[in-house]
Each structure stands twice: as structure tokens, then as C-alpha cells.
CSV table of C-alpha atoms in Angstrom, one decimal:
chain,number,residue,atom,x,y,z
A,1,UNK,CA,-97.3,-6.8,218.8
A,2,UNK,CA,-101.5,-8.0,219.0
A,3,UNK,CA,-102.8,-9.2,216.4
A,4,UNK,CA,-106.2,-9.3,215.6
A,5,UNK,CA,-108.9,-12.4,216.4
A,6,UNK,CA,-110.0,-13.8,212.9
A,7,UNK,CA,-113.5,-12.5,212.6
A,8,UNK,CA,-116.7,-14.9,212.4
A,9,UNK,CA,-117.1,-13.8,208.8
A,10,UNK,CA,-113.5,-14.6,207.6
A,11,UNK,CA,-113.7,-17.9,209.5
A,12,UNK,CA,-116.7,-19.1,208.3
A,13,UNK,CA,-115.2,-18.5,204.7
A,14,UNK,CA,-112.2,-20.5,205.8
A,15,UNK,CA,-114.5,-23.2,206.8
A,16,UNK,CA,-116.7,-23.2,203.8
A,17,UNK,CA,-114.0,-23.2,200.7
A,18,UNK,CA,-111.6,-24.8,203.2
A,19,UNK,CA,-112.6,-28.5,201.4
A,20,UNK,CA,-112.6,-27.4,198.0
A,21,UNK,CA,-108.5,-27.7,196.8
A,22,UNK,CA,-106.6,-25.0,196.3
A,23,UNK,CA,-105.9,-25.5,192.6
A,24,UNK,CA,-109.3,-24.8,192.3
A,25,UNK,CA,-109.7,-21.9,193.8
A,26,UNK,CA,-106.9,-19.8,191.7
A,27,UNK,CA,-107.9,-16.8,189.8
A,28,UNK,CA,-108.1,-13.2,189.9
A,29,UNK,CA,-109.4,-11.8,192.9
A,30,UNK,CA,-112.6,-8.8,192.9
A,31,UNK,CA,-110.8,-5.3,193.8
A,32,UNK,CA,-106.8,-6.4,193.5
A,33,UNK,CA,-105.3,-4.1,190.9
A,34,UNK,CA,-101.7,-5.0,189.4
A,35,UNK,CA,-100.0,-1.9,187.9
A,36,UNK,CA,-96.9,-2.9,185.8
A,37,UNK,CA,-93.9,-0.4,186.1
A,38,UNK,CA,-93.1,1.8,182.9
A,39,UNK,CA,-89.3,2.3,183.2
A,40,UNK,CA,-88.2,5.3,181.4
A,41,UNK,CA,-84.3,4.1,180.3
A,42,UNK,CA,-80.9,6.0,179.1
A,43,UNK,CA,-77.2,5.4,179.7
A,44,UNK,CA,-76.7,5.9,182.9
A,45,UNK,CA,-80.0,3.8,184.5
A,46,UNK,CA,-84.1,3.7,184.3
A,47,UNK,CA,-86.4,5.8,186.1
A,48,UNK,CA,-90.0,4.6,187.7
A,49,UNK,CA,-92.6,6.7,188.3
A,50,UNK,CA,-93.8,3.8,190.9
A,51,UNK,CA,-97.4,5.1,192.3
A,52,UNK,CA,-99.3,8.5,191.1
A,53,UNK,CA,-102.6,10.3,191.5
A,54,UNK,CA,-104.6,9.6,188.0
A,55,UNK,CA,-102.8,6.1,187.8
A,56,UNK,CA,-104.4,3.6,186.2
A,57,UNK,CA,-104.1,-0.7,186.3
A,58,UNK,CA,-103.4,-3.1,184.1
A,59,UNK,CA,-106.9,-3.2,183.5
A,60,UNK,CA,-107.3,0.1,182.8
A,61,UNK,CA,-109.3,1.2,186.1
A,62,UNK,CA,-108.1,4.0,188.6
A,63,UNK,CA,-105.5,2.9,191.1
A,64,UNK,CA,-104.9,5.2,193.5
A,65,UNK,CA,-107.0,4.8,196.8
A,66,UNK,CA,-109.9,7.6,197.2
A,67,UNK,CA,-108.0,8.1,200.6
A,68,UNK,CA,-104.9,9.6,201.0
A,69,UNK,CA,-101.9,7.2,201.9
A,70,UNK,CA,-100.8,7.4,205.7
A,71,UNK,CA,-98.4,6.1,205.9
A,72,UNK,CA,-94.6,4.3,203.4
A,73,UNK,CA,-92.7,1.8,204.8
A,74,UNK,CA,-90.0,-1.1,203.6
A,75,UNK,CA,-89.3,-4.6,205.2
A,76,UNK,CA,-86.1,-6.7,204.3
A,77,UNK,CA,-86.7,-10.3,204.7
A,78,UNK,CA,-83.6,-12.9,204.0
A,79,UNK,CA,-83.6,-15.4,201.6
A,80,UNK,CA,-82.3,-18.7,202.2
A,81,UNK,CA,-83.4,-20.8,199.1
A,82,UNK,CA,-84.9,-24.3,199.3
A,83,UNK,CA,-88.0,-25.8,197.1
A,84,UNK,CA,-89.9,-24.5,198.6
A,85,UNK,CA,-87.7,-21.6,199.3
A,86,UNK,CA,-87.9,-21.4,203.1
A,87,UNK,CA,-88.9,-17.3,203.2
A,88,UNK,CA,-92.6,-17.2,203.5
A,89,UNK,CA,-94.5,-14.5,205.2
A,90,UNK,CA,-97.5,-15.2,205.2
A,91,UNK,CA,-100.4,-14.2,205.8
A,92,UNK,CA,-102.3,-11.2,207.1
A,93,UNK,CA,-104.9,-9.0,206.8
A,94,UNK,CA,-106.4,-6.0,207.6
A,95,UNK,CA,-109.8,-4.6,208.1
A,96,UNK,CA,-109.2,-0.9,206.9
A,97,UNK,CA,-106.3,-1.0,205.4
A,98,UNK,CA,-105.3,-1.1,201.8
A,99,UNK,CA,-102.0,-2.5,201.0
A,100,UNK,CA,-99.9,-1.0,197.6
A,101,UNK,CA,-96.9,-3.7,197.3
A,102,UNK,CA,-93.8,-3.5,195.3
A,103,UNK,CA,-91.0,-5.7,195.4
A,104,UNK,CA,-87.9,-3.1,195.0
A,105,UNK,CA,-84.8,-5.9,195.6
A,106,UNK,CA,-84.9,-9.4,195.1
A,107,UNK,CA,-88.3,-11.4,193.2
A,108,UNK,CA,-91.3,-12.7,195.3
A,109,UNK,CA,-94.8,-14.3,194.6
A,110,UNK,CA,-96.7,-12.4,195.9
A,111,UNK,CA,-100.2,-15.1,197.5
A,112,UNK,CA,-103.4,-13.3,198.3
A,113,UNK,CA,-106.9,-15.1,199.2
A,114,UNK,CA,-110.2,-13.3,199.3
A,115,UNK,CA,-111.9,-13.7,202.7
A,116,UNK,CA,-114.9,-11.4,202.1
A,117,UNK,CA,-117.8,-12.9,203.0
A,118,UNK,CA,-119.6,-11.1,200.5
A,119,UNK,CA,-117.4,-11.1,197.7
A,120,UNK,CA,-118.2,-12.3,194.4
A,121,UNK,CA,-114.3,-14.1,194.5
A,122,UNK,CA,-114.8,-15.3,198.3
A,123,UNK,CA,-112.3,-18.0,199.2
A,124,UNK,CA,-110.4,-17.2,195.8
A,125,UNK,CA,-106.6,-17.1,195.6
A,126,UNK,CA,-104.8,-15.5,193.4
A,127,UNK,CA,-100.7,-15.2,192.8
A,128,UNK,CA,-98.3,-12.4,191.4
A,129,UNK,CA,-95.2,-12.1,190.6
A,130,UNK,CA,-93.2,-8.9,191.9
A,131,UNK,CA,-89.7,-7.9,192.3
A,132,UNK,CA,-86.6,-6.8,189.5
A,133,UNK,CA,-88.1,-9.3,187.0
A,134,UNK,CA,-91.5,-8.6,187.2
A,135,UNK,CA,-92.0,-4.7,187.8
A,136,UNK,CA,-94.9,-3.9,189.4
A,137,UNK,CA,-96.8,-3.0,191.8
A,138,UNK,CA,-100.5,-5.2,193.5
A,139,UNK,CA,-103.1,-3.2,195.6
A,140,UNK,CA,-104.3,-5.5,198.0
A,141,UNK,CA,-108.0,-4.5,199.7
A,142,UNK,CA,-108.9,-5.0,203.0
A,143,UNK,CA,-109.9,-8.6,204.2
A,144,UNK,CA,-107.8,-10.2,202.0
A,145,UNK,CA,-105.2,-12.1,203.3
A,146,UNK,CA,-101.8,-11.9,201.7
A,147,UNK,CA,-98.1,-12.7,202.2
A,148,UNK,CA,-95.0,-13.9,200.3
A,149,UNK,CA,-92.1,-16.1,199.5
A,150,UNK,CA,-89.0,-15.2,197.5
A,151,UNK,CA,-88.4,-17.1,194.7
A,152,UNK,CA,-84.3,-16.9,194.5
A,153,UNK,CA,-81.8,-16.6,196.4
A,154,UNK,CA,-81.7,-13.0,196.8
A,155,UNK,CA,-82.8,-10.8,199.7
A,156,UNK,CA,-86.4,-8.9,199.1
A,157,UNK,CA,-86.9,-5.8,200.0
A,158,UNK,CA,-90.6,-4.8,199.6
A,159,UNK,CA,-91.6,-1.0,200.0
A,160,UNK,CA,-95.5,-0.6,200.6
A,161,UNK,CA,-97.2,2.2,201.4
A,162,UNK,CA,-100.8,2.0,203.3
A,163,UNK,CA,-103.9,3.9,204.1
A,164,UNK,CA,-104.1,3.9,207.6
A,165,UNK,CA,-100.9,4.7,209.9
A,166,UNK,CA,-100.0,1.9,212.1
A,167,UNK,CA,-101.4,2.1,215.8
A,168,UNK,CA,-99.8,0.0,218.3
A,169,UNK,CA,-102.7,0.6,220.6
A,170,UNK,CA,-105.3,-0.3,218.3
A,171,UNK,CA,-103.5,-2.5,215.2
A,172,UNK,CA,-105.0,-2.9,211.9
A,173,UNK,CA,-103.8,-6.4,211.3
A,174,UNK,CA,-104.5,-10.1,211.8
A,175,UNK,CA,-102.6,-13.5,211.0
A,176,UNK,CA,-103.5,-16.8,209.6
A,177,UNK,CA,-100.8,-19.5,209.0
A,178,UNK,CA,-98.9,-19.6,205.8
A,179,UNK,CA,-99.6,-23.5,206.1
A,180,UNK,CA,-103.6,-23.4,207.3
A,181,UNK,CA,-104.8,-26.1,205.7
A,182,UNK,CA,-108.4,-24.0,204.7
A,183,UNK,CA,-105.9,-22.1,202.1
A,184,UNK,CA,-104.2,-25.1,201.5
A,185,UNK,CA,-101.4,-22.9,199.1
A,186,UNK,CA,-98.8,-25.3,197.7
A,187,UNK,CA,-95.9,-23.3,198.5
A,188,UNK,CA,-93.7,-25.4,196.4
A,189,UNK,CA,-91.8,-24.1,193.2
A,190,UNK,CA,-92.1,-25.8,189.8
A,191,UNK,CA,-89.5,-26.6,187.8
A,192,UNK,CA,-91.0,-27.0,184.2
């Protein structure tokens, strides 16, 4: 699979909050909407309605992309534990693409960082936590990187469904290093 070149723009971000740690950097991020899951419960299980025209966030604003999705797919990644766990996938980005995440099996925290040159949260990172314990779902706009680490021993599954269909010819993604040290993301676990 090709992966995008980094763009000028999202590496001059890179270098320019690069020096400023981490830990200082954390916050919500302009344009990621979280949309916690409603389970509807009886005897015999629960019910999610998961993603739905006329949704709203946490927040209360619209959640649904003005574009239709193109595309649903769901990616099984093993967890082997550790502190830091030793899953991460991270990170990559897209320039068209929205991203609507939810962690079906297993818990994740979920790690995004706004490269947006012209953001008013450029070089801002932000964490959520999805999966069985925390039901939800994160809409991750284009240009900001994202990835995640499971946070227990379990397997996550993570369905996501996107606005543009892939293209091998032509792909809609780009990496960075879960470990670039311009993030700088301590990917380590606390134990309080």
C-alpha cells in the first residue's frame, strides 16, 4: 500500500509545536465530535442505534457528515498487554476523508492531533476513550492525525465507516510514527 508524503503544511505544524511538550498541548480538538451510545436494555441484551441522520454530539451539534458515507469497514488488531500495552496503531491521516470510529470489542484510547495549519487547535492533542466501557463513537476530520492503543488485554475490534471509498490507485491516507518525537504522546498507562 502508498502512503501519502506529509504535506508542507502538516510538517511545518510538526516543526513549530514539535518543542512545546505534549502535556501541554492536550485538549479538545476544533471539529472532533464524540457521540456517547444510548443503549436501549431488556432481558435478553441492549440495543445501539450506533450512527443516524439528525444525530447529534455530546455537544449538542449535528453529527452526521453533509456527505454521504462511502464506504463501512472493521479492523481486528491483537492485544498483547504491556505498560505501555504494546498495540499501537498509530497514526494517519487523511486529506478528504472523515473518519466515524467506534470501538465494538475490546477498550482503546483513542490519540488524535490537529495538524491543520489553520486551525484554531493546530498542534493540539486530544484522547478518548472507546470500546465496551466507554460507548461511543469520535468523528475524526481530515488532517488530523489519529491512531490507538488498547488498554487491556482484550482484542479490539474497531468498525468505522468513512466518506470517501478507498482507492488503491489514488489512497486517501498518510503515516506519521506513533513515536515522532514532534507529537511526543506518552503512550504509557497510569496506574493511579
Amino acid at each position: 500500500m502508498a502512503w501519502k508524503p506529509l504535506p508542507a503544511a502538516m510538517e511545518r505544524v510538526l516543526e513549530q509545536t514539535g518543542h512545546i511538550p505534549a502535556a501541554q498541548r492536550t485538549g479538545a480538538i476544533d471539529g472532533v465530535m464524540v457521540k456517547t451510545f444510548r443503549r436501549h436494555v431488556d432481558q435478553r441484551g441492549y440495543f445501539i442505534e450506533q450512527l443516524k441522520r439528525g444525530d447529534l454530539d455530546d455537544a449538542g451539534n449535528p453529527f452526521c457528515p453533509t456527505e454521504p458515507f462511502a464506504q463501512m469497514s472493521r479492523s481486528l488488531a491483537y492485544a498483547r498487554g504491556g505498560n505501555p500495552p504494546e498495540l499501537i496503531k498509530a497514526f494517519h491521516w487523511h486529506e478528504r476523508q472523515w473518519d466515524y470510529w467506534d470501538i465494538v470489542a475490546g477498550n482503546a484510547r483513542v490519540v488524535l492531533v490537529d495538524l491543520r495549519e489553520a486551525s484554531p487547535t493546530v498542534g493540539r492533542i486530544q484522547t478518548v476513550m472507546l470500546g465496551e466501557n466507554a460507548p461511543r463513537m469520535v468523528a475524526i476530520p481530515p488532517l488530523v492525525a489519529h491512531g490507538y492503543q488498547a488498554v487491556d488485554l482484550r482484542d479490539v475490534v474497531l468498525t468505522y465507516y468513512v466518506t470517501e471509498p478507498y482507492d488503491p490507485a489514488d489512497p486517501d491516507e498518510g503515516r506519521i510514527a506513533w513515536d515522532d518525537p514532534r507529537i511526543g504522546f506518552d503512550w504509557t498507562i497510569q496506574n493511579i
